[in-house]
Amino acid sequence: MQDITKVAVDAMGGDNAPAEVVKGAVDAVSTRNDIKVFLIGQEDAVKEELAKYTYPENQIEVVHAPEVIEMAEPPVMAIRKKKQSSIVVGMNMVKQKEADAFVSAGSSGAILVGGQVIVGRIKGIERPPLAPLIPTEKGVSLLIDCGANVDARASHLVQFARMGSIYMESVLGIKNPRVAIVNIGAEEEKGNALVKETFPLLKECRDINFVGSIEAREIPHGGADVIVCEAFTGNVILKLYEGLSATLIGVIKQGLMSTLKSKIGAALALPSLKKTLKAFDASQYGGAPLLGLNGLVVKTHGSSKATEITNSIFQCVTFKNEDINGKIKDRITDQPIEQD
Amino acid sequence: MQDITKVAVDAMGGDNAPAEVVKGAVDAVSTRNDIKVFLIGQEDAVKEELAKYTYPENQIEVVHAPEVIEMAEPPVMAIRKKKQSSIVVGMNMVKQKEADAFVSAGSSGAILVGGQVIVGRIKGIERPPLAPLIPTEKGVSLLIDCGANVDARASHLVQFARMGSIYMESVLGIKNPRVAIVNIGAEEEKGNALVKETFPLLKECRDINFVGSIEAREIPHGGADVIVCEAFTGNVILKLYEGLSATLIGVIKQGLMSTLKSKIGAALALPSLKKTLKAFDASQYGGAPLLGLNGLVVKTHGSSKATEITNSIFQCVTFKNEDINGKIKDRITDQPIEQD
């Protein structure tokens, strides 16, 4: 039998906590027996939810954390002050090796700060990037970094490219993943100062399959497997992706519901339409890992439902079994690192 | 009767030149009699296309320009060497005041360089931004800058905000347009170094309606009328908008065509669907103006059809009749300008 992967899950994080988080954890342990979940949160509330289900009880343990970090709290202060919050307690479990990973749908800022301050970076990693999978026509691509390190430097982006390659190869099983840098044109001489500095460094990396620049237009077409960018740009891409998809689907629904004839058409077409649109939904792959830490931290959407929590827990298992952090240590921290 | 607006149109620019460009010009002069179009390009080819139509002949004049700037040519070199190209000839007409505006679907790089080098900036304008309209749930928003000035400074963004406000107010008729800066969070303390520097400067501007930060997610919902950003970010937003819309509509079509039942449904729903999707298409508003020049330069999509050319010509008329450049001179160049 394989090792047990121990996952600390923030039972208080996100819009649908604790109900959906608890359901996601129950679904995960009911599906696989190589997982142990620690549900971190206000004990009474969590246990009340748990009581609704039948599940293998030895696979879930509730860890009491009375405090909650709110979405709007300044992250650095919240991490420092709320030692009994689910985020701080969960991250400390990863730090102490009591858990392999921590999953949270809570405050992005607190998760990013806590990951660096509590869990800590792998030696040699300059900045840990947040790397969600985004849906494309052909499957998914990894967007790295999408919000952790604004105003990053070229050497950071090179590390992002390497970590992203390892992730896509080991977790998604994509051999020799294509790595591209987000740019405003396909030619090498295009770009802002950061891209112009990073491009030749990526070209020199022999251990990644660098395919050059990618224009934002090509991202939804699946033009690359690993999409490297500075966090401000990555955040714009991720949020526009979500916002525009929601808006367009809304506009289409409105069109389908506008006349009696179109309503009948919609009723006939809907099952097939739902199926193809589901393929364009990345939540089935879990949340966004914060890579390069001594352990794994996964940020899921604030609006996560049980499915995203379950899939994020499974993602932690793959991450551990594939020894992503061992690979990052071997392949990245052996490289000469530019100093700040 | 109103003044005649004289528009120089690049008959050789874009994927569908000269046929669609000529058709667009013919449609424009057939609709309005306050326009004179100069079709700039290879005389024989342009006249051959023109011969297909009946139109008020005194409203179109062909100006011979034997050279063509190709899309892949390095822009600075192309503008310098190809003095007889349609872009250089057309821009020189604007410079000499023989035309009020120049419309082109040709090389973006050459148009941006030519606009600055040949037409020239209004005194006091630091950088002329490219400002397309993008579709939203509520109508359109102006995205400024979407590709002209990468690595811009805070003072440039402040000018973009002012010019964008004038444009939306005068050309689109939006009173007191809401101006927002693209950011990775709604709070004032969020952002990269450029946004943090620009935010308080925008807050101080009494002549614009600054509403704060806008996350990319809110752009398609119509969260602001004028969306201010640095050109790299703007270019990513514009191209992702186009790419993702095309991909999603493709995915939806695939869903609608996947079963016999859904095909029947699609046939019933399609007319209504097309109508709502058309509202989500910005080409009806014309191309992207390059603002802050001594005259007007409008860049249309490389794939422009006649409709976009026609609407861009009409856009030039509004621009002139509303005296946008006069307003820019009054409201912007009176402000104290930070020096480089």
XYZ file of C-alpha atoms in Angstrom:
680
model
C 0.000 0.000 0.000
C 1.073 3.543 -0.716
C 1.950 6.045 1.965
C -0.862 7.991 3.546
C -0.964 11.640 2.418
C -1.911 13.919 5.281
C -3.838 17.004 4.191
C -4.776 19.862 6.508
C -7.932 21.536 5.202
C -9.124 24.994 6.226
C -12.702 24.290 7.293
C -13.425 28.001 7.822
C -12.142 29.398 4.510
C -14.268 30.579 1.600
C -17.855 31.581 0.950
C -19.273 28.098 1.519
C -17.412 27.105 4.676
C -17.741 24.971 6.655
C -20.535 23.029 4.879
C -18.968 22.544 1.419
C -15.448 22.118 2.787
C -16.560 19.353 5.129
C -18.518 17.680 2.323
C -15.445 17.872 0.077
C -13.298 16.233 2.735
C -15.877 13.491 3.332
C -16.078 12.802 -0.413
C -12.284 12.603 -0.636
C -11.839 10.065 2.170
C -14.840 8.076 0.963
C -13.173 7.676 -2.432
C -9.580 6.951 -1.447
C -8.108 5.235 1.582
C -4.599 6.675 1.185
C -5.634 10.054 2.577
C -5.942 11.459 6.066
C -7.697 14.826 6.341
C -7.332 17.245 9.237
C -10.281 19.618 9.268
C -9.024 22.814 10.878
C -11.630 25.136 12.324
C -14.160 25.881 15.003
C -14.697 22.418 16.457
C -18.439 22.622 17.136
C -19.318 23.982 13.735
C -17.153 21.431 11.938
C -18.423 18.486 13.954
C -22.004 19.540 13.383
C -21.409 19.332 9.626
C -19.498 16.057 9.893
C -22.378 14.492 11.815
C -24.445 14.643 8.621
C -22.306 12.019 6.891
C -21.190 8.434 7.169
C -17.515 8.079 6.260
C -14.371 6.224 7.356
C -13.914 8.039 10.651
C -10.258 7.173 11.108
C -9.504 9.220 7.976
C -10.812 12.547 9.280
C -9.655 14.361 12.415
C -10.954 17.741 13.570
C -8.327 20.199 14.812
C -9.770 23.082 16.792
C -8.874 26.591 15.629
C -11.170 29.175 17.213
C -10.081 32.232 15.198
C -11.029 33.089 11.610
C -9.085 35.372 9.256
C -11.578 37.479 7.323
C -11.157 38.185 3.589
C -10.636 41.911 4.097
C -8.026 41.734 6.888
C -4.521 43.007 6.108
C -2.695 39.680 5.586
C 0.614 40.319 7.347
C -1.115 41.543 10.487
C -3.668 38.714 10.415
C -0.978 36.010 10.184
C 0.996 37.619 12.983
C -1.908 38.205 15.358
C -4.324 35.313 14.810
C -2.172 32.395 15.934
C -5.314 30.339 16.575
C -6.803 30.880 13.110
C -7.391 27.925 10.798
C -4.807 29.275 8.314
C -2.021 29.682 10.882
C -2.801 26.370 12.621
C -2.943 24.487 9.295
C 0.274 25.997 8.002
C 2.053 25.230 11.245
C 1.056 21.583 10.820
C 2.776 21.598 7.415
C 5.809 23.281 8.892
C 6.008 20.687 11.718
C 5.585 17.882 9.122
C 2.352 16.810 10.816
C 0.692 17.392 7.443
C 2.033 17.159 3.878
C -0.187 19.876 2.528
C -2.660 22.612 3.413
C -5.755 23.437 1.356
C -7.689 26.680 1.857
C -10.410 28.676 0.132
C -9.719 31.583 2.495
C -8.034 34.969 2.107
C -5.501 34.856 -0.771
C -3.328 37.451 0.884
C -3.129 35.542 4.169
C -2.390 32.272 2.342
C 0.431 33.857 0.316
C 1.954 35.541 3.350
C 1.500 32.488 5.580
C 3.037 30.194 2.959
C 6.212 32.235 2.891
C 6.412 33.182 6.557
C 5.196 30.000 8.258
C 5.779 27.123 5.823
C 8.855 28.775 4.316
C 10.601 28.508 0.958
C 12.725 25.640 -0.291
C 16.344 26.765 -0.010
C 17.358 28.472 -3.255
C 13.816 29.375 -4.306
C 13.627 33.151 -4.544
C 9.864 33.666 -4.755
C 7.102 31.037 -4.510
C 4.601 31.549 -7.354
C 0.874 30.836 -7.309
C 0.107 28.587 -10.262
C -3.508 27.779 -11.185
C -4.555 25.622 -14.102
C -6.695 27.439 -16.646
C -8.958 25.733 -19.177
C -8.144 25.834 -22.882
C -9.553 24.304 -26.061
C -7.048 21.475 -25.716
C -7.172 20.835 -21.964
C -5.456 22.998 -19.364
C -2.397 25.218 -19.072
C -0.509 26.263 -15.960
C -0.485 30.024 -15.397
C 2.567 30.873 -13.283
C 2.689 33.360 -11.415
C -0.863 34.595 -11.045
C -0.646 36.787 -8.001
C 2.104 36.047 -5.520
C 5.018 38.290 -6.549
C 4.265 41.594 -8.287
C 7.243 43.390 -9.791
C 9.202 40.131 -10.013
C 12.649 39.980 -11.583
C 13.857 37.944 -14.567
C 15.563 35.316 -12.405
C 12.259 34.698 -10.603
C 10.495 34.081 -13.895
C 13.154 31.553 -14.862
C 12.478 29.637 -11.649
C 8.735 29.822 -12.359
C 9.355 28.267 -15.783
C 11.322 25.382 -14.238
C 8.847 24.723 -11.419
C 5.919 24.937 -13.837
C 7.542 22.389 -16.143
C 8.081 19.948 -13.303
C 4.471 20.383 -12.171
C 2.918 19.849 -15.599
C 5.142 16.878 -16.321
C 4.653 15.132 -12.970
C 1.121 16.068 -11.940
C -0.592 16.329 -15.351
C 1.624 13.782 -17.136
C 2.495 16.108 -20.016
C 5.834 15.036 -21.458
C 8.250 17.840 -22.256
C 5.691 20.607 -21.589
C 5.866 23.676 -23.834
C 6.894 26.756 -21.859
C 6.068 30.253 -23.173
C 6.376 33.758 -21.783
C 3.394 36.131 -22.026
C 4.239 38.896 -24.471
C 2.612 41.538 -26.664
C 3.959 40.059 -29.898
C 5.540 36.864 -31.121
C 8.922 38.316 -32.057
C 11.880 38.139 -29.685
C 12.489 41.925 -29.794
C 8.943 42.690 -28.566
C 8.019 43.230 -24.951
C 8.527 45.330 -21.868
C 11.868 45.553 -20.052
C 11.179 42.477 -17.878
C 10.212 40.242 -20.804
C 13.174 41.390 -22.874
C 15.492 40.508 -20.004
C 13.829 37.169 -19.276
C 13.476 35.889 -22.857
C 17.193 35.135 -23.486
C 17.541 33.549 -20.022
C 14.683 31.152 -20.794
C 16.185 30.400 -24.191
C 19.380 29.307 -22.467
C 17.635 26.862 -20.091
C 18.373 23.403 -21.427
C 16.060 21.651 -18.994
C 12.849 23.260 -20.227
C 11.090 23.219 -23.592
C 10.935 26.982 -24.180
C 8.831 27.799 -27.237
C 9.125 31.607 -27.066
C 6.515 34.315 -26.586
C 2.788 33.742 -26.336
C 0.267 36.481 -27.049
C -2.725 36.516 -24.706
C -4.965 35.714 -27.682
C -3.330 32.267 -28.008
C -3.712 31.258 -24.354
C -7.320 29.993 -24.668
C -6.267 28.034 -27.781
C -3.820 26.057 -25.661
C -0.722 27.605 -27.257
C 1.541 26.500 -24.384
C 1.434 24.171 -21.369
C 3.290 26.456 -18.967
C 2.500 30.161 -19.271
C 5.127 32.242 -17.517
C 4.388 35.810 -16.460
C 4.872 38.347 -13.738
C 2.141 38.215 -11.084
C 0.329 41.430 -12.030
C -0.091 40.216 -15.611
C -0.970 36.705 -14.424
C -3.610 38.016 -12.072
C -5.162 40.079 -14.872
C -5.218 37.002 -17.125
C -6.757 34.750 -14.477
C -9.442 37.204 -13.420
C -10.332 38.257 -16.949
C -10.603 34.583 -17.845
C -13.108 34.053 -15.055
C -15.005 37.288 -15.597
C -15.263 37.045 -19.360
C -16.298 33.389 -19.312
C -19.073 34.188 -16.846
C -20.185 37.228 -18.855
C -20.238 35.431 -22.191
C -22.132 32.470 -20.816
C -24.584 34.955 -19.295
C -24.989 36.767 -22.613
C -25.566 33.453 -24.378
C -28.161 32.335 -21.829
C -29.939 35.647 -22.287
C -29.938 35.059 -26.052
C -31.300 31.543 -25.626
C -34.100 32.757 -23.370
C -35.142 35.777 -25.437
C -37.925 34.243 -27.584
C -40.277 31.281 -27.272
C -38.615 29.616 -30.252
C -35.157 30.042 -28.807
C -36.353 28.755 -25.430
C -37.522 25.513 -27.032
C -34.206 25.310 -28.853
C -32.334 25.902 -25.628
C -34.198 23.115 -23.852
C -33.141 20.694 -26.585
C -29.542 21.899 -26.772
C -28.815 22.372 -23.086
C -27.591 18.896 -22.070
C -24.936 18.838 -24.827
C -24.005 22.438 -24.183
C -23.505 21.817 -20.481
C -21.224 18.892 -21.247
C -18.877 20.899 -23.472
C -18.883 23.880 -21.130
C -17.971 21.585 -18.246
C -14.803 20.644 -20.118
C -14.003 24.347 -20.014
C -14.069 24.452 -16.217
C -10.750 24.094 -14.425
C -12.194 23.420 -10.948
C -12.125 19.684 -11.678
C -8.326 19.885 -11.410
C -8.337 21.385 -7.912
C -6.904 24.648 -6.682
C -3.792 26.689 -7.362
C -0.614 25.404 -5.721
C 1.834 27.837 -4.206
C 5.041 26.226 -5.467
C 8.545 26.202 -3.994
C 7.573 25.854 -0.331
C 8.730 23.298 2.257
C 5.464 21.425 1.851
C 2.434 22.203 -0.290
C -0.098 24.983 0.061
C -3.111 24.961 -2.273
C -5.388 27.983 -2.706
C -8.860 27.186 -4.014
C -11.472 29.674 -5.198
C -13.259 31.646 -2.503
C -16.466 30.282 -4.025
C -15.278 26.647 -3.911
C -17.870 23.923 -3.691
C -17.209 20.419 -2.366
C -15.908 19.145 -5.733
C -13.076 21.658 -5.854
C -12.083 20.813 -2.272
C -12.126 17.085 -3.021
C -10.065 17.539 -6.171
C -7.613 19.769 -4.334
C -7.109 17.037 -1.736
C -6.440 14.522 -4.526
C -4.008 17.014 -6.071
C -2.042 16.997 -2.791
C -1.770 13.209 -3.001
C -0.320 13.356 -6.527
C 2.002 16.144 -5.468
C 3.373 14.038 -2.649
C 3.500 10.740 -4.519
C 5.278 12.347 -7.458
C 7.732 13.996 -5.047
C 7.396 17.393 -6.737
C 9.358 19.117 -4.013
C 12.195 16.597 -4.328
C 12.285 17.312 -8.073
C 12.237 21.065 -7.481
C 15.153 20.708 -5.089
C 17.109 18.569 -7.547
C 16.467 20.541 -10.699
C 16.227 24.103 -9.493
C 18.222 24.633 -6.418
C 21.237 22.996 -8.087
C 21.261 25.863 -10.569
C 23.426 28.885 -9.870
C 21.114 31.502 -8.381
C 21.442 35.200 -9.020
C 21.521 37.033 -5.716
C 19.209 39.916 -4.803
C -24.317 72.352 -43.446
C -21.526 70.992 -41.298
C -17.884 71.063 -42.341
C -16.578 68.285 -44.530
C -14.358 65.813 -42.625
C -11.469 64.651 -44.766
C -10.350 61.107 -43.999
C -7.282 59.446 -45.516
C -7.833 55.692 -45.628
C -5.061 53.123 -46.068
C -6.372 51.088 -49.001
C -3.489 48.599 -48.730
C -3.637 47.785 -44.980
C -5.021 44.622 -43.414
C -5.907 41.108 -44.507
C -8.828 42.159 -46.705
C -7.284 45.103 -48.554
C -8.003 46.641 -50.911
C -11.461 45.048 -51.511
C -13.055 45.502 -48.065
C -11.384 48.856 -47.443
C -12.711 50.263 -50.696
C -16.176 48.863 -49.972
C -16.065 50.443 -46.501
C -15.174 53.829 -47.989
C -17.923 53.575 -50.605
C -20.473 52.690 -47.915
C -19.345 55.658 -45.814
C -19.700 58.268 -48.563
C -22.952 56.717 -49.753
C -24.418 57.203 -46.270
C -23.160 60.666 -45.400
C -22.360 63.677 -47.547
C -20.168 65.446 -44.989
C -17.215 63.150 -45.649
C -14.430 63.178 -48.209
C -12.329 60.001 -48.363
C -8.831 59.781 -49.797
C -8.068 56.177 -50.654
C -4.295 55.823 -50.377
C -2.696 52.918 -52.237
C -1.670 51.358 -55.489
C -3.787 53.334 -57.919
C -4.646 50.565 -60.379
C -5.697 48.090 -57.716
C -7.796 50.661 -55.871
C -9.505 51.965 -59.015
C -10.304 48.436 -60.115
C -12.178 47.889 -56.847
C -13.871 51.293 -57.010
C -15.146 50.531 -60.511
C -17.439 47.899 -58.994
C -19.567 50.514 -57.233
C -21.795 53.484 -57.931
C -21.188 56.240 -55.376
C -20.913 60.039 -55.147
C -17.620 60.319 -57.023
C -16.712 63.774 -55.739
C -16.482 62.258 -52.235
C -13.708 59.772 -53.016
C -10.276 60.558 -54.372
C -7.525 58.005 -55.022
C -4.024 59.007 -53.920
C -1.297 56.872 -55.441
C 1.135 55.200 -53.017
C 3.120 52.465 -54.736
C 4.821 50.977 -51.656
C 3.279 48.690 -49.042
C 4.543 48.198 -45.467
C 4.252 44.511 -44.624
C 3.021 43.329 -41.200
C 6.351 41.758 -40.245
C 8.606 44.698 -41.171
C 10.484 46.446 -38.347
C 8.304 49.566 -37.940
C 10.910 52.284 -37.438
C 12.879 51.214 -40.502
C 9.716 50.808 -42.599
C 8.472 54.331 -41.786
C 11.889 55.792 -42.529
C 12.524 53.937 -45.803
C 9.140 53.550 -47.460
C 8.249 57.190 -48.088
C 5.828 56.120 -50.824
C 3.910 53.643 -48.687
C 0.213 54.149 -47.970
C 0.910 54.646 -44.253
C 3.571 57.322 -44.730
C 1.631 59.116 -47.491
C -1.602 59.068 -45.457
C 0.060 60.308 -42.278
C 1.813 63.074 -44.176
C -1.593 64.243 -45.425
C -2.719 64.552 -41.786
C 0.470 66.378 -40.897
C -0.002 68.826 -43.820
C -3.680 69.295 -42.768
C -4.807 67.923 -46.144
C -6.712 65.323 -44.137
C -8.247 65.443 -40.652
C -7.660 61.793 -39.917
C -5.995 58.607 -41.119
C -7.552 55.146 -40.849
C -5.499 51.978 -41.333
C -5.839 48.229 -40.785
C -2.121 47.831 -41.485
C 0.905 47.096 -39.307
C 0.254 48.252 -35.717
C 3.916 48.946 -35.142
C 4.211 51.155 -38.228
C 1.015 53.029 -37.321
C 2.209 53.703 -33.762
C 5.646 54.837 -34.923
C 4.271 56.868 -37.832
C 1.715 58.554 -35.598
C 4.412 59.829 -33.279
C 7.120 60.546 -35.853
C 5.093 61.907 -38.774
C 1.819 63.274 -37.346
C 3.452 64.251 -34.043
C 2.138 64.734 -30.512
C 0.044 67.620 -29.251
C 2.375 69.857 -27.261
C 2.391 68.706 -23.632
C 1.253 65.143 -24.365
C 3.971 62.801 -23.179
C 2.877 59.568 -24.831
C -0.032 58.997 -27.225
C -2.036 55.930 -26.105
C -3.930 53.467 -28.298
C -7.461 53.269 -26.978
C -9.892 50.664 -28.346
C -13.454 50.207 -27.189
C -14.162 46.787 -25.727
C -17.623 45.237 -25.383
C -19.172 44.723 -21.947
C -22.515 43.564 -20.584
C -23.594 47.189 -20.378
C -22.190 48.570 -23.635
C -18.546 49.436 -24.199
C -15.565 50.624 -22.206
C -12.450 52.417 -23.403
C -9.236 50.486 -22.742
C -6.377 52.974 -22.599
C -3.431 52.215 -23.309
C -3.588 48.882 -25.103
C -0.241 48.712 -26.793
C 1.482 51.994 -27.561
C 3.745 52.673 -24.570
C 5.133 49.725 -22.601
C 6.821 50.551 -19.299
C 4.919 53.841 -19.066
C 5.223 56.126 -16.056
C 2.551 57.315 -13.636
C 2.272 60.761 -15.247
C 1.528 59.096 -18.597
C -1.312 57.112 -17.062
C -2.800 60.292 -15.627
C -2.858 61.815 -19.115
C -4.459 58.615 -20.438
C -7.204 58.958 -17.832
C -7.921 62.533 -18.887
C -7.871 61.853 -22.627
C -10.025 58.750 -22.151
C -12.601 60.739 -20.202
C -12.810 63.378 -22.911
C -13.212 60.701 -25.574
C -15.970 58.784 -23.788
C -17.815 61.964 -22.917
C -17.610 63.560 -26.361
C -17.640 60.611 -28.755
C -19.824 58.136 -26.840
C -21.917 60.735 -25.020
C -21.306 59.257 -21.560
C -21.668 62.004 -18.972
C -19.033 62.058 -16.250
C -17.471 58.724 -17.310
C -16.211 56.465 -14.514
C -12.435 56.111 -14.663
C -10.709 53.117 -13.020
C -7.155 51.784 -12.953
C -6.560 48.080 -13.618
C -5.374 46.455 -10.412
C -5.068 43.071 -8.718
C -7.389 43.978 -5.873
C -9.922 46.625 -5.004
C -8.049 48.155 -2.065
C -5.874 51.249 -2.485
C -2.790 49.556 -0.981
C -2.861 46.738 -3.572
C -0.893 46.775 -6.806
C 2.515 46.906 -8.394
C 4.849 49.876 -8.042
C 3.353 51.723 -11.046
C -0.243 51.378 -9.847
C 0.654 52.411 -6.315
C 2.312 55.532 -7.667
C -0.511 56.343 -10.101
C -3.476 55.751 -7.775
C -3.030 58.848 -5.554
C -2.331 61.020 -8.617
C -5.624 59.953 -10.193
C -7.418 60.540 -6.904
C -6.199 64.124 -6.947
C -7.491 64.865 -10.460
C -10.587 66.981 -10.019
C -11.520 66.909 -13.709
C -12.095 63.152 -13.897
C -14.518 60.829 -12.131
C -11.976 58.422 -10.637
C -13.706 55.429 -9.051
C -10.582 53.559 -7.914
C -9.179 50.165 -8.858
C -10.852 47.682 -11.182
C -10.030 43.986 -11.124
C -9.888 42.342 -14.542
C -12.887 40.201 -13.555
C -15.099 43.310 -13.456
C -14.119 44.654 -16.874
C -16.587 42.499 -18.867
C -19.327 43.491 -16.416
C -18.849 47.105 -17.406
C -17.355 48.151 -14.066
C -15.894 51.377 -15.518
C -16.170 53.507 -18.660
C -12.473 54.359 -18.955
C -10.061 51.574 -18.036
C -6.576 52.930 -17.467
C -3.549 50.667 -17.664
C 0.016 50.404 -18.856
C 0.289 49.156 -22.456
C 1.609 45.666 -21.687
C -1.343 44.978 -19.390
C -3.756 46.622 -21.837
C -2.491 44.542 -24.709
C -2.917 41.357 -22.670
C -6.488 42.388 -21.786
C -7.415 43.248 -25.377
C -5.953 40.094 -26.898
C -7.301 37.780 -24.216
C -10.706 39.376 -24.718
C -10.592 38.567 -28.411
C -9.057 35.110 -28.005
C -11.293 33.944 -25.189
C -14.483 35.214 -26.829
C -13.612 33.331 -30.009
C -12.699 30.177 -28.084
C -15.834 30.178 -25.949
C -18.115 30.775 -28.896
C -16.306 27.907 -30.652
C -16.757 25.614 -27.656
C -20.449 26.510 -27.489
C -20.958 25.855 -31.205
C -19.270 22.492 -30.777
C -21.670 21.714 -27.912
C -24.684 22.766 -29.967
C -23.623 20.575 -32.884
C -22.731 17.460 -30.876
C -26.045 15.559 -30.998
C -29.061 15.486 -33.304
C -31.267 16.829 -30.526
C -28.910 19.697 -29.796
C -28.622 20.483 -33.516
C -32.380 20.921 -33.765
C -32.271 23.071 -30.654
C -29.448 25.136 -32.106
C -31.372 25.768 -35.322
C -34.268 27.161 -33.272
C -32.098 29.224 -30.930
C -29.548 30.582 -33.399
C -31.271 33.773 -34.606
C -31.759 35.048 -31.040
C -28.289 33.942 -30.033
C -26.675 35.770 -32.935
C -28.514 38.939 -32.010
C -27.241 38.988 -28.433
C -23.712 38.021 -29.439
C -23.665 40.842 -31.975
C -24.213 43.299 -29.125
C -20.990 41.878 -27.697
C -18.960 42.925 -30.756
C -17.126 46.221 -30.592
C -16.344 46.524 -34.322
C -19.573 48.462 -34.807
C -17.887 51.353 -33.003
C -14.919 51.538 -35.368
C -11.227 51.156 -34.658
C -8.856 52.210 -31.897
C -7.830 55.876 -31.923
C -4.251 56.832 -31.154
C -4.993 59.827 -28.939
C -2.984 62.969 -28.306
C -1.688 63.526 -31.844
C -1.900 66.617 -34.059
C -4.761 65.052 -35.971
C -6.367 61.651 -35.619
C -4.963 58.231 -36.416
C -7.294 55.232 -36.119
C -6.027 51.645 -36.087
C -8.588 49.040 -37.093
C -8.233 45.267 -36.778
C -5.965 43.568 -39.313
C -8.978 41.415 -40.169
C -11.296 44.426 -40.676
C -14.236 44.036 -43.005
C -16.011 46.920 -44.732
C -18.275 47.639 -41.724
C -15.353 48.365 -39.410
C -13.779 50.670 -42.010
C -17.071 52.520 -42.516
C -17.598 52.913 -38.780
C -14.018 54.094 -38.323
C -14.588 56.793 -40.936
C -17.749 57.905 -39.085
C -15.723 57.881 -35.853
C -13.327 60.395 -37.465
C -16.256 62.683 -38.246
C -17.451 62.656 -34.637
C -13.882 63.184 -33.456
C -13.552 66.266 -35.616
C -17.022 67.672 -35.012
C -16.658 67.251 -31.258
C -13.236 68.928 -31.435
C -11.611 66.257 -29.269
C -8.154 67.602 -29.928
C -9.226 71.099 -28.921
C -10.592 69.681 -25.679
C -7.398 67.697 -25.069
C -5.365 70.853 -25.586
C -7.580 72.843 -23.214
C -7.939 70.299 -20.444
C -4.636 68.474 -20.479
C -1.890 70.629 -21.739
C -2.939 73.383 -19.344
C -2.019 71.059 -16.484
C 1.471 71.252 -15.019
C 3.414 68.405 -16.630
C 6.078 66.415 -14.837
C 9.201 66.426 -16.950
C 11.098 63.286 -18.064
